[in-house]
mmCIF file of C-alpha atoms in Angstrom:
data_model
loop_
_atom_site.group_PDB
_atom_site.id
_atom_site.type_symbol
_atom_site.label_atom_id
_atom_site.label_comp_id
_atom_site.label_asym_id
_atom_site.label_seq_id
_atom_site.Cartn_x
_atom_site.Cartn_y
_atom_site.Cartn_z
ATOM 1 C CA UNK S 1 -12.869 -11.086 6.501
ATOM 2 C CA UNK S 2 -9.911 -11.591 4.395
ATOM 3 C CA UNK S 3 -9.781 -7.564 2.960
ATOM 4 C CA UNK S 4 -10.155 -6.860 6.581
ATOM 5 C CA UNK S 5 -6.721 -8.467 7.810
ATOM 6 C CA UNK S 6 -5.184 -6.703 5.012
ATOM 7 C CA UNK S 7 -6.813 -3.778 5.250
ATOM 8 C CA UNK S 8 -5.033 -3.858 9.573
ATOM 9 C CA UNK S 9 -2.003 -4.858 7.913
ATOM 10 C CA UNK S 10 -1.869 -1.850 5.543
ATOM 11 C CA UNK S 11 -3.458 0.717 8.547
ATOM 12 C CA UNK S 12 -0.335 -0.383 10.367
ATOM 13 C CA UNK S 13 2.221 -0.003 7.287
ATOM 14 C CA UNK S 14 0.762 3.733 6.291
ATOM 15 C CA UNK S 15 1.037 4.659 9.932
ATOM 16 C CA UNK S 16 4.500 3.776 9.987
ATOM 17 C CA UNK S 17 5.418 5.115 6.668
ATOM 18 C CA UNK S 18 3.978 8.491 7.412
ATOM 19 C CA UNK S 19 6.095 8.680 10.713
ATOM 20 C CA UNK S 20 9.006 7.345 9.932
ATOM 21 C CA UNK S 21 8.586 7.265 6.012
ATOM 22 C CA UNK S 22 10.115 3.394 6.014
ATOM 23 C CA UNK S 23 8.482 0.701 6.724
ATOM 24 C CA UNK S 24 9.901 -2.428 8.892
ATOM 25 C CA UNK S 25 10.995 -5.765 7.179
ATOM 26 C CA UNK S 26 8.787 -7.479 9.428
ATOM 27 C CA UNK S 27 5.941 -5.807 8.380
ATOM 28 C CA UNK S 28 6.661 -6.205 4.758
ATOM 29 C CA UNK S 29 8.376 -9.406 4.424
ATOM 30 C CA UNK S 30 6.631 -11.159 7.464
ATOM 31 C CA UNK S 31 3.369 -10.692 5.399
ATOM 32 C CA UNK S 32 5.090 -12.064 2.021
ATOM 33 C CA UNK S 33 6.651 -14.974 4.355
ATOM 34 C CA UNK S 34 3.340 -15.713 5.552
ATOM 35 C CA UNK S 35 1.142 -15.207 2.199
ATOM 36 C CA UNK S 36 4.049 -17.614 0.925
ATOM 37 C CA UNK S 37 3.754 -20.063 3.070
ATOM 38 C CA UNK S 38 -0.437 -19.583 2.885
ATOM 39 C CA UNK S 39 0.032 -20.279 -1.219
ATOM 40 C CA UNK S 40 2.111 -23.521 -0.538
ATOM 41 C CA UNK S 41 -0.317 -24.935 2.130
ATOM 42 C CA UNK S 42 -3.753 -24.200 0.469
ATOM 43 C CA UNK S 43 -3.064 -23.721 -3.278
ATOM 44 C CA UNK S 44 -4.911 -20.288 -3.409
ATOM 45 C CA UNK S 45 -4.145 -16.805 -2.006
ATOM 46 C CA UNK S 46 -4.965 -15.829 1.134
ATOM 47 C CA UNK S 47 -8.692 -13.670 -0.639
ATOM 48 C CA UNK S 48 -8.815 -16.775 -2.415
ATOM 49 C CA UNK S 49 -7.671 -16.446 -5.979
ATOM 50 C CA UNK S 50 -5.651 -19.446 -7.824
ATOM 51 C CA UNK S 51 -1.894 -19.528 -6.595
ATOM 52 C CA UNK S 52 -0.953 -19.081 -10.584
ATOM 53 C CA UNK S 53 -3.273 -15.393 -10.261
ATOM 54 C CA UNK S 54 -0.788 -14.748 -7.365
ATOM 55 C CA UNK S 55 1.429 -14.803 -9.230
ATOM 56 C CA UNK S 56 0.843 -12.970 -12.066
ATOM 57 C CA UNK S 57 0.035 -10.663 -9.431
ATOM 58 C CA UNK S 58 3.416 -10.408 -8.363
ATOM 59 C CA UNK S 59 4.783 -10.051 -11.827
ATOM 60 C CA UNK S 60 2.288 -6.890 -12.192
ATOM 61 C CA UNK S 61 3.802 -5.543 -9.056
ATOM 62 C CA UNK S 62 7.330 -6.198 -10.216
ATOM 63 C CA UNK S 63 6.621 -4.542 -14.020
ATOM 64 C CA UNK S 64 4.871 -1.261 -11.725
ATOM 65 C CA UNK S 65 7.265 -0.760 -8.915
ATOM 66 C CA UNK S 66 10.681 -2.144 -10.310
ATOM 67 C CA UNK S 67 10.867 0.558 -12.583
ATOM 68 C CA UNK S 68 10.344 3.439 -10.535
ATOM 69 C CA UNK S 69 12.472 1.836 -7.849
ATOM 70 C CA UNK S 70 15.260 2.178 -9.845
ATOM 71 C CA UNK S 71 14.844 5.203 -10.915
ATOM 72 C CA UNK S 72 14.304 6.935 -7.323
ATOM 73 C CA UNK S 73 10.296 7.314 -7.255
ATOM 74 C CA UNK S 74 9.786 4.296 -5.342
ATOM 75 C CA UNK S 75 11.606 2.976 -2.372
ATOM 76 C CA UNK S 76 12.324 -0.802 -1.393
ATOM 77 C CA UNK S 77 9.878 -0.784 1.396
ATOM 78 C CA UNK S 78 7.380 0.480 -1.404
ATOM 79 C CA UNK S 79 8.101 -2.530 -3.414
ATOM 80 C CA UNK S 80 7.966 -4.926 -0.669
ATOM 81 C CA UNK S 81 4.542 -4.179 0.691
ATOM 82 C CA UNK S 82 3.296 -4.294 -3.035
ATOM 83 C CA UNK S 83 4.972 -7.591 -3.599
ATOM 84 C CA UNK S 84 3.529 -8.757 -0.190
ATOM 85 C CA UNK S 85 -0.298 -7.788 -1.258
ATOM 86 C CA UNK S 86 0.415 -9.690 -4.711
ATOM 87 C CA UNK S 87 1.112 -12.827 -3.032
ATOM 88 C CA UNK S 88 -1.986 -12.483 -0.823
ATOM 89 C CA UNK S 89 -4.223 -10.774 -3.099
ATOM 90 C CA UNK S 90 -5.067 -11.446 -7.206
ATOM 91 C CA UNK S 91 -4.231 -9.451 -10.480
ATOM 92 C CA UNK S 92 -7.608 -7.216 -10.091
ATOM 93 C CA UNK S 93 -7.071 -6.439 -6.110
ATOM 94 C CA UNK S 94 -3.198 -5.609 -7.127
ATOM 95 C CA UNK S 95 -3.926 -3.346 -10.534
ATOM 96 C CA UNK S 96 -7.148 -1.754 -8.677
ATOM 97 C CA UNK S 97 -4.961 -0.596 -5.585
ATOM 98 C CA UNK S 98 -2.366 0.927 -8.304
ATOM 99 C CA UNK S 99 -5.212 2.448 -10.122
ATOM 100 C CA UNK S 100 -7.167 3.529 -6.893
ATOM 101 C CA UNK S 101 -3.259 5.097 -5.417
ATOM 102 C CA UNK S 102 -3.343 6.958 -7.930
ATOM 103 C CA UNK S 103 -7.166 8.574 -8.133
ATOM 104 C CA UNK S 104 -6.349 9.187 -4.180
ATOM 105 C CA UNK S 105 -2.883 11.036 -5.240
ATOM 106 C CA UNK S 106 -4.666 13.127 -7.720
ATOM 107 C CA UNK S 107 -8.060 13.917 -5.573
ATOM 108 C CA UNK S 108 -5.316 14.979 -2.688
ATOM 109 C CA UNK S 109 -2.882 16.810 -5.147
ATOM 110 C CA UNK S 110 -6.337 18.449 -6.133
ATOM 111 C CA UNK S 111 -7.946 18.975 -3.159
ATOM 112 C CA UNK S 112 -5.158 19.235 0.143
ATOM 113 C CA UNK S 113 -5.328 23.064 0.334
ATOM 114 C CA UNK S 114 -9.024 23.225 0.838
ATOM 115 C CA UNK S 115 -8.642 19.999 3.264
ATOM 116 C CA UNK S 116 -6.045 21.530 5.250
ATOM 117 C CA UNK S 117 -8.281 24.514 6.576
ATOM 118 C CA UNK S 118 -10.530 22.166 7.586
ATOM 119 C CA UNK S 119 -8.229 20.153 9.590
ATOM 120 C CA UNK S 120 -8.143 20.546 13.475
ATOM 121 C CA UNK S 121 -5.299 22.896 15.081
ATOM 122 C CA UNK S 122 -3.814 20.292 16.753
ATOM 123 C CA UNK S 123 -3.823 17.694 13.947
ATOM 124 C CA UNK S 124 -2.161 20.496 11.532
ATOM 125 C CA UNK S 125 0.723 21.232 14.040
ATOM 126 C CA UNK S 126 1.316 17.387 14.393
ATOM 127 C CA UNK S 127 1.173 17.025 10.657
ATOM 128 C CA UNK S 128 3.572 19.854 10.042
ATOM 129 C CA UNK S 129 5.712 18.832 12.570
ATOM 130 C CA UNK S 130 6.036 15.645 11.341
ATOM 131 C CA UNK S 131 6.556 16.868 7.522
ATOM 132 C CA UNK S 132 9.292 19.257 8.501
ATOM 133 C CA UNK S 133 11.373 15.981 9.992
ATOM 134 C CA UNK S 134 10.832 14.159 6.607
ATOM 135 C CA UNK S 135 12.037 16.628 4.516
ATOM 136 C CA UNK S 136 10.581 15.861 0.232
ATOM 137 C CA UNK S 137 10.204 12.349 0.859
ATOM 138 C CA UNK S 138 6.360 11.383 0.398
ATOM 139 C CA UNK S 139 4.509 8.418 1.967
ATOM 140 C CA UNK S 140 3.004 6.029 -0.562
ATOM 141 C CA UNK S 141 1.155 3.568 1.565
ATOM 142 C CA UNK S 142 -1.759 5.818 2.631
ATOM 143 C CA UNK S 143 -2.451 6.256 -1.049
ATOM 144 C CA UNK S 144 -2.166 2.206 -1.432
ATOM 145 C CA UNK S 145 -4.436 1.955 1.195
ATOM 146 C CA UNK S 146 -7.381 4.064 0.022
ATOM 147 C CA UNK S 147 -6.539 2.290 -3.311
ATOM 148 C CA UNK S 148 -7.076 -1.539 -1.634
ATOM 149 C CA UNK S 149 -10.150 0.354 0.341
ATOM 150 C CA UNK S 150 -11.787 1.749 -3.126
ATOM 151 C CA UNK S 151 -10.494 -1.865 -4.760
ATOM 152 C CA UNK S 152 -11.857 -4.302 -1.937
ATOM 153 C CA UNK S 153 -15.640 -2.094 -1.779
ATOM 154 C CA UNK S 154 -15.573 -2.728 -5.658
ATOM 155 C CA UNK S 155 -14.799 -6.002 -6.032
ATOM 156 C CA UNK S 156 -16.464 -7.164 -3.082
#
């Protein structure tokens, strides 16, 4: 039940980052506020894991994303919504959404030419419409959430 809220609360980020390519504070921090607040109250995160595995979920998250923050790869709102899932996740959910981003970036990378005949007429136009506003800038959060997807079907 858990995975599912998140896995709402990340639908809702990835459609925002792909139209907009930011994601709202209250969407990022509002999460970390409340997966705060749900650490204080209960002593565990909000998929249950010790409040010490949050964490050292967090400082994963910081080590990954600082990093490439600073050195333009990542933007805030990246770092945010991976801070947020560390404080309601655990060390595995957190390093198997990183490793599971990645796979996803790769199998797309690999695979988005033969994918993109397949897509519907309609969808393409929208699609290109919406990449020709955005310029280079690339949404991350779809590829975080197939990576909590492929994380939460493993570990649960």
């Amino acid at each position: 039940m858990q995975s599912i809220v998140l896995l709402m609360w990340l639908a809702l980020c990835t459609e925002q980052d792909i139209r907009e390519r930011q994601i709202a504070n209250f969407l990022t921090l509002g999460v970390a506020a409340c997966a705060l607040v749900w650490l204080f109250v209960t002593g565990h995160s909000w998929i249950g894991a010790e409040a010490s595995d949050a964490g050292w979920a967090l400082a994963i998250v910081m080590l990954l994303t600082l990093p490439g923050y600073m050195l333009g790869r990542f933007g805030a709102d990246d770092v945010k919504l991976m801070g947020a899932l560390a404080l309601a996740t655990s060390p595995q959910y957190v390093l198997g959404t990183f490793i599971g981003a990645g796979v996803s970036v790769v199998l797309w990378l690999l695979t988005r030419r033969r994918l993109w005949t397949l897509l519907n007429p309609k969808v393409k136009k929208r699609l290109q419409a919406l990449t020709e506003q955005m310029g280079d800038k690339q949404a991350f959060v779809p590829y975080v959430l197939t990576g909590f997807l492929l994380t939460a079907v493993w570990i649960q």
